[in-house]
Coordinates of C-alpha atoms in Angstrom, one line a residue:
X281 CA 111.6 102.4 89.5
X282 CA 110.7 101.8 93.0
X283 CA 106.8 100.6 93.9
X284 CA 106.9 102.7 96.7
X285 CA 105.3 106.1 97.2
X286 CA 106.0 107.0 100.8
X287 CA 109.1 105.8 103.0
X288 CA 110.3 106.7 106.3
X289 CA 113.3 105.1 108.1
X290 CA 114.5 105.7 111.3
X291 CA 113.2 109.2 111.7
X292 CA 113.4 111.1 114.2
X293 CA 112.2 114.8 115.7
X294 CA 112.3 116.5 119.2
X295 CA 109.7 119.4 119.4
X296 CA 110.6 122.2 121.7
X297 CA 114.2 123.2 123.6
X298 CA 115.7 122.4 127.1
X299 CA 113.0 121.3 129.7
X300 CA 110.4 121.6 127.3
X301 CA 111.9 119.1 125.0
X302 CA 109.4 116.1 123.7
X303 CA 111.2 113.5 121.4
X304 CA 108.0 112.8 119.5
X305 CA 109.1 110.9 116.6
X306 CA 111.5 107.8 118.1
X307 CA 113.0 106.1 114.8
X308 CA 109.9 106.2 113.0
X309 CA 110.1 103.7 109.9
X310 CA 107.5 102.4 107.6
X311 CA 106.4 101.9 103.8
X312 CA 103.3 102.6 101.5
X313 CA 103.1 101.7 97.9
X314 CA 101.6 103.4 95.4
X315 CA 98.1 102.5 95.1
X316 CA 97.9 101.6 98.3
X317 CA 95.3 103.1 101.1
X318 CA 96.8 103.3 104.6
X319 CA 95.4 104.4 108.3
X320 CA 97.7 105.8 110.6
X321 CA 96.3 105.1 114.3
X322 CA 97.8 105.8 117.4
X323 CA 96.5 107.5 120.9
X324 CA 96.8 111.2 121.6
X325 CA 100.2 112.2 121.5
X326 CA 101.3 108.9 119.9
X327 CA 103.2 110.5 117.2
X328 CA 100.7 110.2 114.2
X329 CA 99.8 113.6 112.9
X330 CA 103.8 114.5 113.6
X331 CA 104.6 111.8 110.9
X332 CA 102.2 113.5 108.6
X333 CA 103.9 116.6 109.1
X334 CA 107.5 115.3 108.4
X335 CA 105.7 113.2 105.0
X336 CA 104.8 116.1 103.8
X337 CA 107.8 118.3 104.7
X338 CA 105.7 120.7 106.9
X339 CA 108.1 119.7 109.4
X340 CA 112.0 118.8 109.3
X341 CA 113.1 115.2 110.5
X342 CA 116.3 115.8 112.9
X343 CA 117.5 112.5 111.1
X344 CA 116.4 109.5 109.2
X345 CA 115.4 109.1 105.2
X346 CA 112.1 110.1 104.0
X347 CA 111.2 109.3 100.3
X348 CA 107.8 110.4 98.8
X349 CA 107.2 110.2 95.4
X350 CA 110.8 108.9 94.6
X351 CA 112.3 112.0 96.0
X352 CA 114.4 112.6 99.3
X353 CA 112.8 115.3 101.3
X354 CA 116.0 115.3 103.6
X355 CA 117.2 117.4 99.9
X356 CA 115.1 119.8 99.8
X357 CA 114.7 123.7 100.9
X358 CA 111.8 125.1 101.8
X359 CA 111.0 126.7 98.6
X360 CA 111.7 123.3 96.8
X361 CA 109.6 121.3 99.5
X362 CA 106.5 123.4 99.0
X363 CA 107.5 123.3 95.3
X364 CA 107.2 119.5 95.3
X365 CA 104.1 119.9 97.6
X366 CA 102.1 121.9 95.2
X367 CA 103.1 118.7 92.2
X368 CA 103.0 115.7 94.2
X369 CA 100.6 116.0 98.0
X370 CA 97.2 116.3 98.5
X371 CA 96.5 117.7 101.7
X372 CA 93.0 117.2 103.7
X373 CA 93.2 119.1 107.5
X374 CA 90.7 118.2 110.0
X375 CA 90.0 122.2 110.9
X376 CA 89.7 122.9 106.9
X377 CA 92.1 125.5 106.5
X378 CA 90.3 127.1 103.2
X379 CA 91.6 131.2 103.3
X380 CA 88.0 133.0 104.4
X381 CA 88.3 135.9 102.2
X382 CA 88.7 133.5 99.1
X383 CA 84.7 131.6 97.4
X384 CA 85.2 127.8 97.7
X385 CA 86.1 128.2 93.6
X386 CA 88.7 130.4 94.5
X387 CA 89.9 128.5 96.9
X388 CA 90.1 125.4 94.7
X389 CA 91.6 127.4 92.4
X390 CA 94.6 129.2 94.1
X391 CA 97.1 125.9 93.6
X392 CA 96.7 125.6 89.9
X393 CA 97.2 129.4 89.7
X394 CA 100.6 129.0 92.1
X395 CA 101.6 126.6 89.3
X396 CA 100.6 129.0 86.4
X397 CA 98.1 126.7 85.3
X398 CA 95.7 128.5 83.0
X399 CA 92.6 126.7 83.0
X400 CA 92.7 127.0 87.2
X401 CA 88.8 128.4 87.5
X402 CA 87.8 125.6 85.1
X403 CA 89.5 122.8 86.8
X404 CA 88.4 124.2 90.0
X405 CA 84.8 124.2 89.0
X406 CA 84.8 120.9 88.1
X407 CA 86.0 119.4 91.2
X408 CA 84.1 121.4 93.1
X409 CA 81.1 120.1 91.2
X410 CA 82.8 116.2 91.8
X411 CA 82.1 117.1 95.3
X412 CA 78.9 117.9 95.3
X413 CA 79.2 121.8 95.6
X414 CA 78.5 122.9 91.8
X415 CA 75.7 125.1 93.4
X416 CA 77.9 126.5 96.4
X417 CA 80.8 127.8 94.0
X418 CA 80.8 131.4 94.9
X419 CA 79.9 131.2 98.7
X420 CA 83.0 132.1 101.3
X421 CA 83.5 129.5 103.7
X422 CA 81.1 130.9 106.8
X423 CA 78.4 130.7 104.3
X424 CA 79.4 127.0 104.3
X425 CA 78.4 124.1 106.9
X426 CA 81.2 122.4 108.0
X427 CA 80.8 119.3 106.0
X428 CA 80.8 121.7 102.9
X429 CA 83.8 123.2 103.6
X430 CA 85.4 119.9 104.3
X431 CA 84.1 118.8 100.8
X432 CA 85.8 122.2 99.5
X433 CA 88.8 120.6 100.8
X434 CA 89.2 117.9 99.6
X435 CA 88.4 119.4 96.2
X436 CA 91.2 121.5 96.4
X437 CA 93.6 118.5 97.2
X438 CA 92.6 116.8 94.5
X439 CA 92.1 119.5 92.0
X440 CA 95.9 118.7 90.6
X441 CA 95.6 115.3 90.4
X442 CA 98.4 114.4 93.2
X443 CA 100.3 111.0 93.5
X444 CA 99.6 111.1 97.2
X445 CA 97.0 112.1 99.3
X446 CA 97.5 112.5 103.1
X447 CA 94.4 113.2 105.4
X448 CA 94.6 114.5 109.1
X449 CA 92.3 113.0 110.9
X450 CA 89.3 114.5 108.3
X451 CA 86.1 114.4 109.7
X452 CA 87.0 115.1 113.1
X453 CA 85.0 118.0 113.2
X454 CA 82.0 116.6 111.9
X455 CA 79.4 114.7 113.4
X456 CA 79.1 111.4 112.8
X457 CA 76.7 111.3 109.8
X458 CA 78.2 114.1 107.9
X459 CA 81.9 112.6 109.0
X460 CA 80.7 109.1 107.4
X461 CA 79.2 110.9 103.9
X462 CA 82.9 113.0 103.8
X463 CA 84.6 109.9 104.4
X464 CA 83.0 108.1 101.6
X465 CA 84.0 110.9 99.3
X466 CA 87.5 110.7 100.4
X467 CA 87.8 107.1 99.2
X468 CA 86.0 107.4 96.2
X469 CA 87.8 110.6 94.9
X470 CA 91.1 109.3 95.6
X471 CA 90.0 106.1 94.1
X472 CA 88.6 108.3 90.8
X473 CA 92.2 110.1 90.8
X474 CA 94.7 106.4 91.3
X475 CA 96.3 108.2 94.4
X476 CA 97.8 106.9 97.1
X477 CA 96.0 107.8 100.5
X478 CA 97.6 108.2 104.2
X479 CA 95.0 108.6 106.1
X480 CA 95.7 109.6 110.1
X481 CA 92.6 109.2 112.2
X482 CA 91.6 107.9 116.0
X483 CA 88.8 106.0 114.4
X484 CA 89.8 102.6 114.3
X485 CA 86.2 102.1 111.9
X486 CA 87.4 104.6 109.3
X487 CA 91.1 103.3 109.3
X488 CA 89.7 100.0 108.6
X489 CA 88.4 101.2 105.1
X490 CA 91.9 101.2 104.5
X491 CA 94.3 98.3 102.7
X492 CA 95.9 98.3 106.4
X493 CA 96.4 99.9 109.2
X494 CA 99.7 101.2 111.0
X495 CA 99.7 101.7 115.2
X496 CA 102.2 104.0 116.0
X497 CA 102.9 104.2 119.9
X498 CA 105.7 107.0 121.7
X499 CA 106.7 107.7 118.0
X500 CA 107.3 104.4 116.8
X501 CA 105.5 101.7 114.6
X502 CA 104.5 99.1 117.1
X503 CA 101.9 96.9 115.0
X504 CA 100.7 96.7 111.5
X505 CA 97.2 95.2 110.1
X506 CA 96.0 94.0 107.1
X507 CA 92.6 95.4 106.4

């Protein structure tokens, strides 16, 4: 059984059609391990939130291999790549993405019950309470400050216990003391749950908390750090 829980080789993806073309993904290849806590860093454009995308299966690779969690994504439909979402990805978005009509428990909750799980509200209220929010449980998100709703979730990325966690540039919309308390909950949830974290940020300071540190450049790995 391999060690690995992410791998991408030689991938590549062109955004858009005729002039408005953009190869943003230029034989993109690199490795994470299970276990292991990893910052993606790159400038604007650089190609780092696009190799998210294609990790998770949220967007298709024109070519090139992409393993995560032992299984070829390249394989998959997309009913079977959001099936494999819901088992095996955590998924923390810088803009928060929780459904405004839904209570932060609910939605917590709404991935266990997509899986049929039947102890969804319970599990739900327990993470939320992990994060803090054990008094916020029926409030919608605009009742929520932004930090709160980022705590929400990351609750709801962790609530089933993923292999992988992978975190788009997550306190990006915070300012920087609430950004740094979110960021230590990040690490120490995913460390609470053994996942493995991909983290994509700007911040060279909060991708050094990782084991090390990829720079991707034009789509391409073009350096990589040991933390």
């Amino acid at each position: 059984m391999s060690d690995l829980a992410i791998r991408l080789d030689d991938v590549h993806l062109t955004l858009g059609r005729g002039t408005a073309a953009v190869e943003v993904l230029r034989g993109l290849s690199f490795a994470i391990a299970k276990g292991e806590r990893v910052g993606v860093v790159g400038a604007s454009g650089s190609g780092k939130s696009t190799a998210l995308m294609v990790t998770t299966g949220l967007e298709k690779a024109d070519r090139g291999r992409i393993e995560v969690a032992g299984t070829d994504l390249g394989r998959l439909d997309e009913d079977g790549l959001a099936l494999f979402r819901g088992a095996n990805v955590g998924i923390v978005f810088q803009s928060f993405h929780l459904v405004s009509d839904m209570t932060a428990i609910e939605n917590v909750a709404t991935p266990l019950e997509l899986r049929g799980e039947r102890d969804a509200f319970a599990r739900a209220r327990a993470e939320l309470e992990a994060v803090g929010l054990g008094a916020r449980l029926d409030h919608y998100p605009v009742q929520l400050s932004g930090g709160e709703q980022q705590r929400v979730a990351i609750a709801r990325a962790l609530v089933h216990r993923p292999a992988i966690v992978v975190a788009d540039e997550p306190t990006g919309n915070l300012d920087e003391a609430t950004g740094a308390a979110i960021a230590d909950l990040l690490f120490s949830r995913v460390a609470d749950v053994a996942a493995t974290l991909m983290l994509v940020t700007h911040d060279p300071e909060l991708a050094a908390r990782c084991d090390r540190v990829i720079h991707v450049r034009s789509g391409r790995v073009v350096d990589e750090v040991q933390a």
